[in-house]
């Protein structure tokens, strides 16, 4: 009987008084607790009254959910890893105080929140701003000057939201940010198309553990954000294509992975692979060229191109017969600083490409 008493008290974890009660009382209590409760008509759930959604409604709901998930994944903040180290000793832009300087930029010792309360809704200035941003260079730069020129700050500051600007301050020096970006909450939403495209490129999640086609989607966020916007505002017939035949400068049956055409003339192209040595992949840029298509007697003085190997990007200048020279460092799109550099390079690529075309066709 003593053994029964100990076993029951451990099972129900009763207080001291209950543990010292008589065995007969504990047995009756335990029996009452374990006695099955008779089912009643009220306790039985009547499933007949439960509305079951139709298959069409369920499919519509899942389609909407998938659409929301895709958008959220496209706009996901860049995930930190060992390859991307913040320039400060913290991962959070909120962890240090910043002040507002006279020109509206942010520096240390401020109480300003990461997201401004509102911004002014004013008339869009996108047309005139993009005309200045993508204005062709007056003179064709020398090949040896390209690596410096392609990183030259834009003619106008691109408006981005205060939250994005604060996030970038964790990785980019303030001087560089001030040269390239303005804050929407300060100047107004004056570039309603360019602003979200640039912010998406800065924050899109990049992964190497995907197919080559999916990696092309990542680079397209940058290409369409800049070149796609330029296409809407350049005063010439601008066409963007992928994996397409091109007869002006490309060998028959050789199709570049990316093409930018101005009035039917190839002015910029790219070759993309999932993995490998980006410099070896860049050799395809010249392998597919028609000999003599660039140079003094060619259709362009030289041709700009890029190669990718996963998240790594390299820009090249093609000149002469099968000659090529690098005009950028190898950029890694997993690094926030390199994303900013890629945006600057793409803006200047458009300007150089227009100058190259104008020099041969005006």
mmCIF file of C-alpha atoms in Angstrom:
data_model
loop_
_atom_site.group_PDB
_atom_site.id
_atom_site.type_symbol
_atom_site.label_atom_id
_atom_site.label_comp_id
_atom_site.label_asym_id
_atom_site.label_seq_id
_atom_site.Cartn_x
_atom_site.Cartn_y
_atom_site.Cartn_z
ATOM 1 C CA UNK A 1 0.000 0.000 0.000
ATOM 2 C CA UNK A 2 2.885 2.369 0.711
ATOM 3 C CA UNK A 3 4.241 1.775 -2.761
ATOM 4 C CA UNK A 4 0.826 2.667 -4.276
ATOM 5 C CA UNK A 5 0.718 5.905 -2.286
ATOM 6 C CA UNK A 6 4.145 7.057 -3.546
ATOM 7 C CA UNK A 7 3.354 6.189 -7.158
ATOM 8 C CA UNK A 8 0.109 8.194 -7.137
ATOM 9 C CA UNK A 9 1.629 11.294 -5.510
ATOM 10 C CA UNK A 10 4.452 11.460 -8.074
ATOM 11 C CA UNK A 11 2.074 11.061 -10.986
ATOM 12 C CA UNK A 12 -0.337 13.828 -10.031
ATOM 13 C CA UNK A 13 2.314 16.010 -8.364
ATOM 14 C CA UNK A 14 -0.004 16.874 -5.474
ATOM 15 C CA UNK A 15 0.970 19.240 -2.653
ATOM 16 C CA UNK A 16 2.240 17.922 0.669
ATOM 17 C CA UNK A 17 -1.232 17.735 2.279
ATOM 18 C CA UNK A 18 -2.606 15.680 -0.588
ATOM 19 C CA UNK A 19 0.396 13.345 -0.472
ATOM 20 C CA UNK A 20 -0.293 12.587 3.212
ATOM 21 C CA UNK A 21 -4.020 11.887 2.716
ATOM 22 C CA UNK A 22 -5.395 8.388 3.162
ATOM 23 C CA UNK A 23 -4.861 5.913 0.315
ATOM 24 C CA UNK A 24 -8.590 5.312 -0.036
ATOM 25 C CA UNK A 25 -9.342 9.034 -0.599
ATOM 26 C CA UNK A 26 -6.544 9.352 -3.166
ATOM 27 C CA UNK A 27 -7.807 6.276 -5.000
ATOM 28 C CA UNK A 28 -11.342 7.667 -5.204
ATOM 29 C CA UNK A 29 -10.079 11.043 -6.451
ATOM 30 C CA UNK A 30 -7.940 9.408 -9.090
ATOM 31 C CA UNK A 31 -10.852 7.283 -10.234
ATOM 32 C CA UNK A 32 -13.053 10.385 -10.515
ATOM 33 C CA UNK A 33 -10.468 12.129 -12.669
ATOM 34 C CA UNK A 34 -10.020 9.183 -15.014
ATOM 35 C CA UNK A 35 -13.733 8.383 -15.308
ATOM 36 C CA UNK A 36 -14.880 8.912 -18.914
ATOM 37 C CA UNK A 37 -17.274 11.815 -19.472
ATOM 38 C CA UNK A 38 -20.435 10.787 -21.315
ATOM 39 C CA UNK A 39 -20.827 12.385 -24.696
ATOM 40 C CA UNK A 40 -23.764 14.687 -25.198
ATOM 41 C CA UNK A 41 -25.291 16.155 -28.287
ATOM 42 C CA UNK A 42 -23.845 19.568 -27.324
ATOM 43 C CA UNK A 43 -20.282 18.246 -27.039
ATOM 44 C CA UNK A 44 -20.323 16.667 -30.452
ATOM 45 C CA UNK A 45 -19.189 19.119 -33.178
ATOM 46 C CA UNK A 46 -21.616 19.216 -36.023
ATOM 47 C CA UNK A 47 -19.319 19.367 -39.066
ATOM 48 C CA UNK A 48 -22.276 19.728 -41.364
ATOM 49 C CA UNK A 49 -22.604 23.371 -40.314
ATOM 50 C CA UNK A 50 -18.927 24.176 -41.005
ATOM 51 C CA UNK A 51 -18.517 26.025 -44.323
ATOM 52 C CA UNK A 52 -15.887 24.347 -46.530
ATOM 53 C CA UNK A 53 -14.181 26.754 -48.971
ATOM 54 C CA UNK A 54 -14.483 25.887 -52.620
ATOM 55 C CA UNK A 55 -11.437 24.728 -54.575
ATOM 56 C CA UNK A 56 -11.552 27.909 -56.655
ATOM 57 C CA UNK A 57 -11.497 30.144 -53.579
ATOM 58 C CA UNK A 58 -8.626 28.179 -52.029
ATOM 59 C CA UNK A 59 -6.583 28.398 -55.230
ATOM 60 C CA UNK A 60 -7.196 32.148 -55.417
ATOM 61 C CA UNK A 61 -6.008 32.550 -51.832
ATOM 62 C CA UNK A 62 -2.812 30.555 -52.468
ATOM 63 C CA UNK A 63 -2.080 32.509 -55.625
ATOM 64 C CA UNK A 64 -2.312 35.751 -53.673
ATOM 65 C CA UNK A 65 -0.123 34.332 -50.914
ATOM 66 C CA UNK A 66 2.504 33.229 -53.441
ATOM 67 C CA UNK A 67 2.463 36.671 -55.017
ATOM 68 C CA UNK A 68 3.016 38.356 -51.647
ATOM 69 C CA UNK A 69 5.837 35.929 -50.828
ATOM 70 C CA UNK A 70 7.589 36.657 -54.114
ATOM 71 C CA UNK A 71 7.422 40.373 -53.529
ATOM 72 C CA UNK A 72 8.710 40.060 -49.982
ATOM 73 C CA UNK A 73 11.625 37.895 -51.111
ATOM 74 C CA UNK A 74 12.539 40.430 -53.793
ATOM 75 C CA UNK A 75 12.532 43.255 -51.266
ATOM 76 C CA UNK A 76 14.241 41.316 -48.464
ATOM 77 C CA UNK A 77 17.055 43.184 -46.775
ATOM 78 C CA UNK A 78 20.518 42.029 -47.683
ATOM 79 C CA UNK A 79 21.545 39.271 -45.294
ATOM 80 C CA UNK A 80 24.846 39.722 -43.529
ATOM 81 C CA UNK A 81 27.581 37.132 -43.787
ATOM 82 C CA UNK A 82 31.329 36.866 -43.470
ATOM 83 C CA UNK A 83 31.818 38.472 -46.886
ATOM 84 C CA UNK A 84 30.105 41.714 -45.960
ATOM 85 C CA UNK A 85 31.436 43.517 -42.916
ATOM 86 C CA UNK A 86 29.848 46.774 -41.734
ATOM 87 C CA UNK A 87 32.188 49.750 -41.758
ATOM 88 C CA UNK A 88 31.191 50.426 -38.110
ATOM 89 C CA UNK A 89 31.399 48.070 -35.160
ATOM 90 C CA UNK A 90 27.666 47.480 -35.147
ATOM 91 C CA UNK A 91 25.143 45.798 -37.403
ATOM 92 C CA UNK A 92 22.258 48.139 -36.592
ATOM 93 C CA UNK A 93 21.938 51.716 -37.891
ATOM 94 C CA UNK A 94 19.828 52.517 -34.815
ATOM 95 C CA UNK A 95 22.577 51.717 -32.328
ATOM 96 C CA UNK A 96 24.406 55.017 -32.817
ATOM 97 C CA UNK A 97 23.045 58.520 -32.523
ATOM 98 C CA UNK A 98 23.113 60.745 -35.600
ATOM 99 C CA UNK A 99 22.567 64.424 -36.267
ATOM 100 C CA UNK A 100 21.042 66.239 -39.196
ATOM 101 C CA UNK A 101 23.551 68.422 -40.946
ATOM 102 C CA UNK A 102 22.600 71.586 -42.789
ATOM 103 C CA UNK A 103 22.219 69.763 -46.126
ATOM 104 C CA UNK A 104 19.890 67.143 -44.649
ATOM 105 C CA UNK A 105 22.360 64.273 -44.467
ATOM 106 C CA UNK A 106 22.963 62.263 -41.330
ATOM 107 C CA UNK A 107 25.980 62.064 -39.050
ATOM 108 C CA UNK A 108 26.733 60.900 -35.491
ATOM 109 C CA UNK A 109 25.024 62.240 -32.331
ATOM 110 C CA UNK A 110 21.451 62.454 -33.619
ATOM 111 C CA UNK A 111 18.088 61.529 -32.152
ATOM 112 C CA UNK A 112 16.482 61.245 -35.604
ATOM 113 C CA UNK A 113 14.501 58.055 -36.157
ATOM 114 C CA UNK A 114 15.401 55.590 -38.869
ATOM 115 C CA UNK A 115 12.167 56.201 -40.773
ATOM 116 C CA UNK A 116 10.929 59.732 -41.299
ATOM 117 C CA UNK A 117 7.279 60.414 -40.475
ATOM 118 C CA UNK A 118 6.319 61.490 -43.993
ATOM 119 C CA UNK A 119 7.565 63.049 -47.194
ATOM 120 C CA UNK A 120 6.310 65.779 -49.422
ATOM 121 C CA UNK A 121 4.152 64.736 -52.356
ATOM 122 C CA UNK A 122 5.230 67.034 -55.163
ATOM 123 C CA UNK A 123 5.225 66.925 -58.944
ATOM 124 C CA UNK A 124 7.499 64.287 -60.444
ATOM 125 C CA UNK A 125 10.827 65.550 -61.818
ATOM 126 C CA UNK A 126 11.838 62.159 -63.169
ATOM 127 C CA UNK A 127 12.048 63.139 -66.831
ATOM 128 C CA UNK A 128 14.474 66.025 -66.371
ATOM 129 C CA UNK A 129 16.460 64.223 -63.673
ATOM 130 C CA UNK A 130 16.929 61.094 -65.795
ATOM 131 C CA UNK A 131 17.864 63.244 -68.782
ATOM 132 C CA UNK A 132 20.699 64.669 -66.669
ATOM 133 C CA UNK A 133 21.583 61.309 -65.101
ATOM 134 C CA UNK A 134 22.006 59.565 -68.479
ATOM 135 C CA UNK A 135 23.257 62.493 -70.554
ATOM 136 C CA UNK A 136 25.852 61.284 -73.134
ATOM 137 C CA UNK A 137 29.459 62.315 -72.567
ATOM 138 C CA UNK A 138 30.689 65.065 -74.867
ATOM 139 C CA UNK A 139 33.884 63.166 -75.717
ATOM 140 C CA UNK A 140 34.734 59.489 -75.851
ATOM 141 C CA UNK A 141 36.998 58.692 -72.902
ATOM 142 C CA UNK A 142 40.302 56.968 -73.517
ATOM 143 C CA UNK A 143 40.403 53.286 -72.705
ATOM 144 C CA UNK A 144 42.940 53.770 -69.923
ATOM 145 C CA UNK A 145 40.596 56.300 -68.268
ATOM 146 C CA UNK A 146 37.571 54.002 -68.130
ATOM 147 C CA UNK A 147 38.282 52.375 -64.766
ATOM 148 C CA UNK A 148 38.212 55.828 -63.135
ATOM 149 C CA UNK A 149 35.449 57.333 -65.235
ATOM 150 C CA UNK A 150 32.992 54.465 -64.666
ATOM 151 C CA UNK A 151 33.133 55.158 -60.916
ATOM 152 C CA UNK A 152 32.584 58.894 -61.355
ATOM 153 C CA UNK A 153 29.708 60.171 -59.222
ATOM 154 C CA UNK A 154 26.397 60.748 -61.052
ATOM 155 C CA UNK A 155 25.390 64.171 -62.354
ATOM 156 C CA UNK A 156 22.380 64.223 -60.015
ATOM 157 C CA UNK A 157 21.660 62.640 -56.644
ATOM 158 C CA UNK A 158 19.288 59.685 -56.696
ATOM 159 C CA UNK A 159 16.471 60.059 -54.130
ATOM 160 C CA UNK A 160 16.108 57.118 -51.731
ATOM 161 C CA UNK A 161 14.107 56.787 -48.538
ATOM 162 C CA UNK A 162 15.545 57.724 -45.173
ATOM 163 C CA UNK A 163 15.387 54.120 -43.933
ATOM 164 C CA UNK A 164 17.474 52.912 -46.886
ATOM 165 C CA UNK A 165 19.961 55.760 -46.460
ATOM 166 C CA UNK A 166 20.401 54.967 -42.758
ATOM 167 C CA UNK A 167 20.916 51.293 -43.548
ATOM 168 C CA UNK A 168 23.571 52.138 -46.152
ATOM 169 C CA UNK A 169 25.454 54.272 -43.611
ATOM 170 C CA UNK A 170 26.367 51.065 -41.821
ATOM 171 C CA UNK A 171 28.435 49.941 -44.840
ATOM 172 C CA UNK A 172 29.288 53.008 -46.938
ATOM 173 C CA UNK A 173 31.298 56.074 -46.018
ATOM 174 C CA UNK A 174 29.132 59.161 -45.525
ATOM 175 C CA UNK A 175 31.023 61.167 -48.152
ATOM 176 C CA UNK A 176 30.243 58.632 -50.866
ATOM 177 C CA UNK A 177 26.587 58.454 -49.877
ATOM 178 C CA UNK A 178 26.281 62.248 -49.906
ATOM 179 C CA UNK A 179 27.714 62.355 -53.434
ATOM 180 C CA UNK A 180 25.266 59.817 -54.817
ATOM 181 C CA UNK A 181 21.991 59.907 -52.884
ATOM 182 C CA UNK A 182 19.399 62.358 -51.629
ATOM 183 C CA UNK A 183 16.591 61.618 -49.170
ATOM 184 C CA UNK A 184 12.978 61.354 -50.319
ATOM 185 C CA UNK A 185 11.683 62.741 -47.031
ATOM 186 C CA UNK A 186 13.721 65.884 -47.724
ATOM 187 C CA UNK A 187 13.272 66.487 -51.479
ATOM 188 C CA UNK A 188 9.942 64.744 -52.044
ATOM 189 C CA UNK A 189 9.025 61.718 -54.120
ATOM 190 C CA UNK A 190 10.420 63.276 -57.304
ATOM 191 C CA UNK A 191 11.503 59.999 -58.990
ATOM 192 C CA UNK A 192 8.610 57.580 -58.408
ATOM 193 C CA UNK A 193 10.053 54.974 -60.821
ATOM 194 C CA UNK A 194 13.805 55.273 -60.320
ATOM 195 C CA UNK A 195 13.704 55.371 -56.496
ATOM 196 C CA UNK A 196 12.052 51.958 -55.892
ATOM 197 C CA UNK A 197 14.125 50.339 -58.650
ATOM 198 C CA UNK A 198 17.384 51.494 -57.099
ATOM 199 C CA UNK A 199 16.272 50.533 -53.576
ATOM 200 C CA UNK A 200 15.276 47.048 -54.771
ATOM 201 C CA UNK A 201 18.703 46.573 -56.381
ATOM 202 C CA UNK A 202 20.428 47.667 -53.182
ATOM 203 C CA UNK A 203 18.421 45.292 -50.977
ATOM 204 C CA UNK A 204 17.512 42.266 -53.132
ATOM 205 C CA UNK A 205 18.671 38.980 -51.627
ATOM 206 C CA UNK A 206 21.395 37.340 -53.743
ATOM 207 C CA UNK A 207 22.153 33.618 -53.578
ATOM 208 C CA UNK A 208 24.685 31.437 -55.378
ATOM 209 C CA UNK A 209 22.783 28.252 -54.525
ATOM 210 C CA UNK A 210 20.312 28.623 -57.402
ATOM 211 C CA UNK A 211 20.157 27.933 -61.130
ATOM 212 C CA UNK A 212 21.888 30.080 -63.735
ATOM 213 C CA UNK A 213 18.516 31.414 -64.890
ATOM 214 C CA UNK A 214 17.689 32.543 -61.359
ATOM 215 C CA UNK A 215 21.051 34.272 -61.036
ATOM 216 C CA UNK A 216 20.229 36.187 -64.229
ATOM 217 C CA UNK A 217 17.154 37.475 -62.421
ATOM 218 C CA UNK A 218 19.419 38.944 -59.725
ATOM 219 C CA UNK A 219 21.648 40.810 -62.195
ATOM 220 C CA UNK A 220 18.531 41.922 -64.104
ATOM 221 C CA UNK A 221 17.388 43.833 -61.021
ATOM 222 C CA UNK A 222 20.457 46.066 -61.488
ATOM 223 C CA UNK A 223 20.375 46.131 -65.286
ATOM 224 C CA UNK A 224 16.673 46.940 -65.513
ATOM 225 C CA UNK A 225 16.847 49.348 -62.597
ATOM 226 C CA UNK A 226 19.379 51.503 -64.474
ATOM 227 C CA UNK A 227 19.372 50.569 -68.169
ATOM 228 C CA UNK A 228 15.625 49.904 -68.143
ATOM 229 C CA UNK A 229 15.004 53.372 -66.713
ATOM 230 C CA UNK A 230 17.383 54.942 -69.232
ATOM 231 C CA UNK A 231 15.473 53.191 -72.016
ATOM 232 C CA UNK A 232 12.380 55.208 -71.119
ATOM 233 C CA UNK A 233 14.142 58.580 -71.315
ATOM 234 C CA UNK A 234 16.944 58.355 -73.923
ATOM 235 C CA UNK A 235 16.157 60.282 -77.100
ATOM 236 C CA UNK A 236 16.914 57.349 -79.399
ATOM 237 C CA UNK A 237 15.499 53.907 -80.124
ATOM 238 C CA UNK A 238 16.774 51.813 -77.215
ATOM 239 C CA UNK A 239 16.300 48.058 -77.132
ATOM 240 C CA UNK A 240 17.275 45.527 -74.467
ATOM 241 C CA UNK A 241 17.387 41.809 -75.233
ATOM 242 C CA UNK A 242 18.692 38.499 -73.941
ATOM 243 C CA UNK A 243 20.236 35.496 -75.681
ATOM 244 C CA UNK A 244 19.354 36.979 -79.074
ATOM 245 C CA UNK A 245 20.926 37.025 -82.530
ATOM 246 C CA UNK A 246 22.822 40.235 -83.317
ATOM 247 C CA UNK A 247 24.334 40.788 -86.748
ATOM 248 C CA UNK A 248 26.077 44.168 -86.519
ATOM 249 C CA UNK A 249 29.089 42.971 -84.503
ATOM 250 C CA UNK A 250 28.435 39.326 -83.555
ATOM 251 C CA UNK A 251 29.343 36.131 -85.419
ATOM 252 C CA UNK A 252 26.532 34.053 -86.885
ATOM 253 C CA UNK A 253 24.888 31.643 -84.415
ATOM 254 C CA UNK A 254 26.631 33.360 -81.492
ATOM 255 C CA UNK A 255 24.199 35.023 -79.129
ATOM 256 C CA UNK A 256 25.297 37.260 -76.252
ATOM 257 C CA UNK A 257 23.479 36.671 -72.969
ATOM 258 C CA UNK A 258 22.631 40.384 -72.678
ATOM 259 C CA UNK A 259 22.420 43.079 -75.359
ATOM 260 C CA UNK A 260 21.823 46.833 -75.352
ATOM 261 C CA UNK A 261 21.068 48.301 -78.791
ATOM 262 C CA UNK A 262 20.862 51.963 -79.784
ATOM 263 C CA UNK A 263 19.079 52.518 -83.093
ATOM 264 C CA UNK A 264 19.882 48.923 -84.048
ATOM 265 C CA UNK A 265 23.577 49.155 -83.117
ATOM 266 C CA UNK A 266 25.047 46.982 -80.356
ATOM 267 C CA UNK A 267 26.673 49.253 -77.733
ATOM 268 C CA UNK A 268 26.893 47.046 -74.629
ATOM 269 C CA UNK A 269 26.690 43.297 -73.976
ATOM 270 C CA UNK A 270 27.254 40.654 -71.304
ATOM 271 C CA UNK A 271 28.101 36.987 -70.754
ATOM 272 C CA UNK A 272 26.801 35.195 -67.665
ATOM 273 C CA UNK A 273 27.550 31.855 -66.025
ATOM 274 C CA UNK A 274 26.488 30.233 -62.752
ATOM 275 C CA UNK A 275 30.062 29.640 -61.573
ATOM 276 C CA UNK A 276 33.669 29.660 -62.695
ATOM 277 C CA UNK A 277 36.518 32.122 -63.189
ATOM 278 C CA UNK A 278 34.911 35.413 -64.187
ATOM 279 C CA UNK A 279 37.982 36.368 -66.250
ATOM 280 C CA UNK A 280 37.719 33.185 -68.300
ATOM 281 C CA UNK A 281 33.994 33.759 -68.805
ATOM 282 C CA UNK A 282 34.792 37.276 -70.058
ATOM 283 C CA UNK A 283 36.750 35.744 -72.973
ATOM 284 C CA UNK A 284 33.401 34.890 -74.581
ATOM 285 C CA UNK A 285 32.885 38.618 -75.085
ATOM 286 C CA UNK A 286 35.647 38.672 -77.731
ATOM 287 C CA UNK A 287 35.189 35.108 -79.004
ATOM 288 C CA UNK A 288 31.735 36.013 -80.371
ATOM 289 C CA UNK A 289 32.869 39.268 -82.037
ATOM 290 C CA UNK A 290 33.201 39.773 -85.781
ATOM 291 C CA UNK A 291 36.859 40.736 -86.455
ATOM 292 C CA UNK A 292 37.279 44.430 -87.186
ATOM 293 C CA UNK A 293 33.862 45.422 -85.833
ATOM 294 C CA UNK A 294 35.445 47.739 -83.250
ATOM 295 C CA UNK A 295 38.374 50.093 -83.632
ATOM 296 C CA UNK A 296 39.259 53.019 -85.864
ATOM 297 C CA UNK A 297 37.546 51.526 -88.901
ATOM 298 C CA UNK A 298 34.901 49.623 -86.977
ATOM 299 C CA UNK A 299 31.341 50.510 -86.070
ATOM 300 C CA UNK A 300 32.442 51.680 -82.615
ATOM 301 C CA UNK A 301 35.818 52.821 -81.297
ATOM 302 C CA UNK A 302 35.464 50.184 -78.575
ATOM 303 C CA UNK A 303 32.681 48.169 -76.942
ATOM 304 C CA UNK A 304 31.883 47.854 -73.253
ATOM 305 C CA UNK A 305 30.791 44.515 -71.816
ATOM 306 C CA UNK A 306 30.509 42.584 -68.589
ATOM 307 C CA UNK A 307 30.894 38.994 -67.412
ATOM 308 C CA UNK A 308 29.391 37.306 -64.351
ATOM 309 C CA UNK A 309 30.269 34.174 -62.418
ATOM 310 C CA UNK A 310 27.528 33.750 -59.861
ATOM 311 C CA UNK A 311 27.446 36.931 -57.788
ATOM 312 C CA UNK A 312 30.769 38.235 -59.180
ATOM 313 C CA UNK A 313 30.775 40.851 -61.940
ATOM 314 C CA UNK A 314 33.638 42.193 -64.087
ATOM 315 C CA UNK A 315 33.485 44.961 -66.715
ATOM 316 C CA UNK A 316 35.655 44.825 -69.837
ATOM 317 C CA UNK A 317 36.559 47.082 -72.749
ATOM 318 C CA UNK A 318 36.774 45.303 -76.128
ATOM 319 C CA UNK A 319 38.959 46.961 -78.753
ATOM 320 C CA UNK A 320 41.021 46.103 -81.829
ATOM 321 C CA UNK A 321 40.904 42.518 -83.106
ATOM 322 C CA UNK A 322 40.122 40.313 -80.129
ATOM 323 C CA UNK A 323 41.764 42.572 -77.560
ATOM 324 C CA UNK A 324 40.236 43.295 -74.194
ATOM 325 C CA UNK A 325 41.134 45.201 -71.037
ATOM 326 C CA UNK A 326 39.502 45.274 -67.614
ATOM 327 C CA UNK A 327 37.805 48.531 -66.653
ATOM 328 C CA UNK A 328 36.591 47.606 -63.158
ATOM 329 C CA UNK A 329 37.507 45.522 -60.164
ATOM 330 C CA UNK A 330 35.713 42.217 -59.684
ATOM 331 C CA UNK A 331 32.543 43.175 -57.840
ATOM 332 C CA UNK A 332 30.746 40.850 -55.442
ATOM 333 C CA UNK A 333 26.994 41.489 -55.257
ATOM 334 C CA UNK A 334 26.871 39.919 -51.805
ATOM 335 C CA UNK A 335 28.604 43.106 -50.564
ATOM 336 C CA UNK A 336 26.522 46.227 -50.161
ATOM 337 C CA UNK A 337 29.406 48.541 -51.133
ATOM 338 C CA UNK A 338 29.875 46.644 -54.411
ATOM 339 C CA UNK A 339 26.160 46.995 -55.172
ATOM 340 C CA UNK A 340 26.469 50.759 -54.912
ATOM 341 C CA UNK A 341 29.540 50.636 -57.172
ATOM 342 C CA UNK A 342 27.637 48.544 -59.735
ATOM 343 C CA UNK A 343 24.813 51.091 -59.867
ATOM 344 C CA UNK A 344 27.321 53.918 -60.442
ATOM 345 C CA UNK A 345 29.126 51.918 -63.151
ATOM 346 C CA UNK A 346 25.886 51.103 -64.965
ATOM 347 C CA UNK A 347 24.869 54.771 -65.038
ATOM 348 C CA UNK A 348 28.210 55.701 -66.596
ATOM 349 C CA UNK A 349 28.133 52.738 -68.998
ATOM 350 C CA UNK A 350 24.938 54.169 -70.491
ATOM 351 C CA UNK A 351 26.591 57.594 -70.868
ATOM 352 C CA UNK A 352 29.727 56.148 -72.505
ATOM 353 C CA UNK A 353 27.679 53.877 -74.796
ATOM 354 C CA UNK A 354 25.655 56.837 -76.044
ATOM 355 C CA UNK A 355 28.862 58.810 -76.689
ATOM 356 C CA UNK A 356 30.366 55.875 -78.626
ATOM 357 C CA UNK A 357 27.259 55.630 -80.799
ATOM 358 C CA UNK A 358 27.029 59.371 -81.426
ATOM 359 C CA UNK A 359 30.698 59.576 -82.476
ATOM 360 C CA UNK A 360 30.146 57.088 -85.312
ATOM 361 C CA UNK A 361 26.650 58.079 -86.395
ATOM 362 C CA UNK A 362 26.523 61.887 -86.307
#
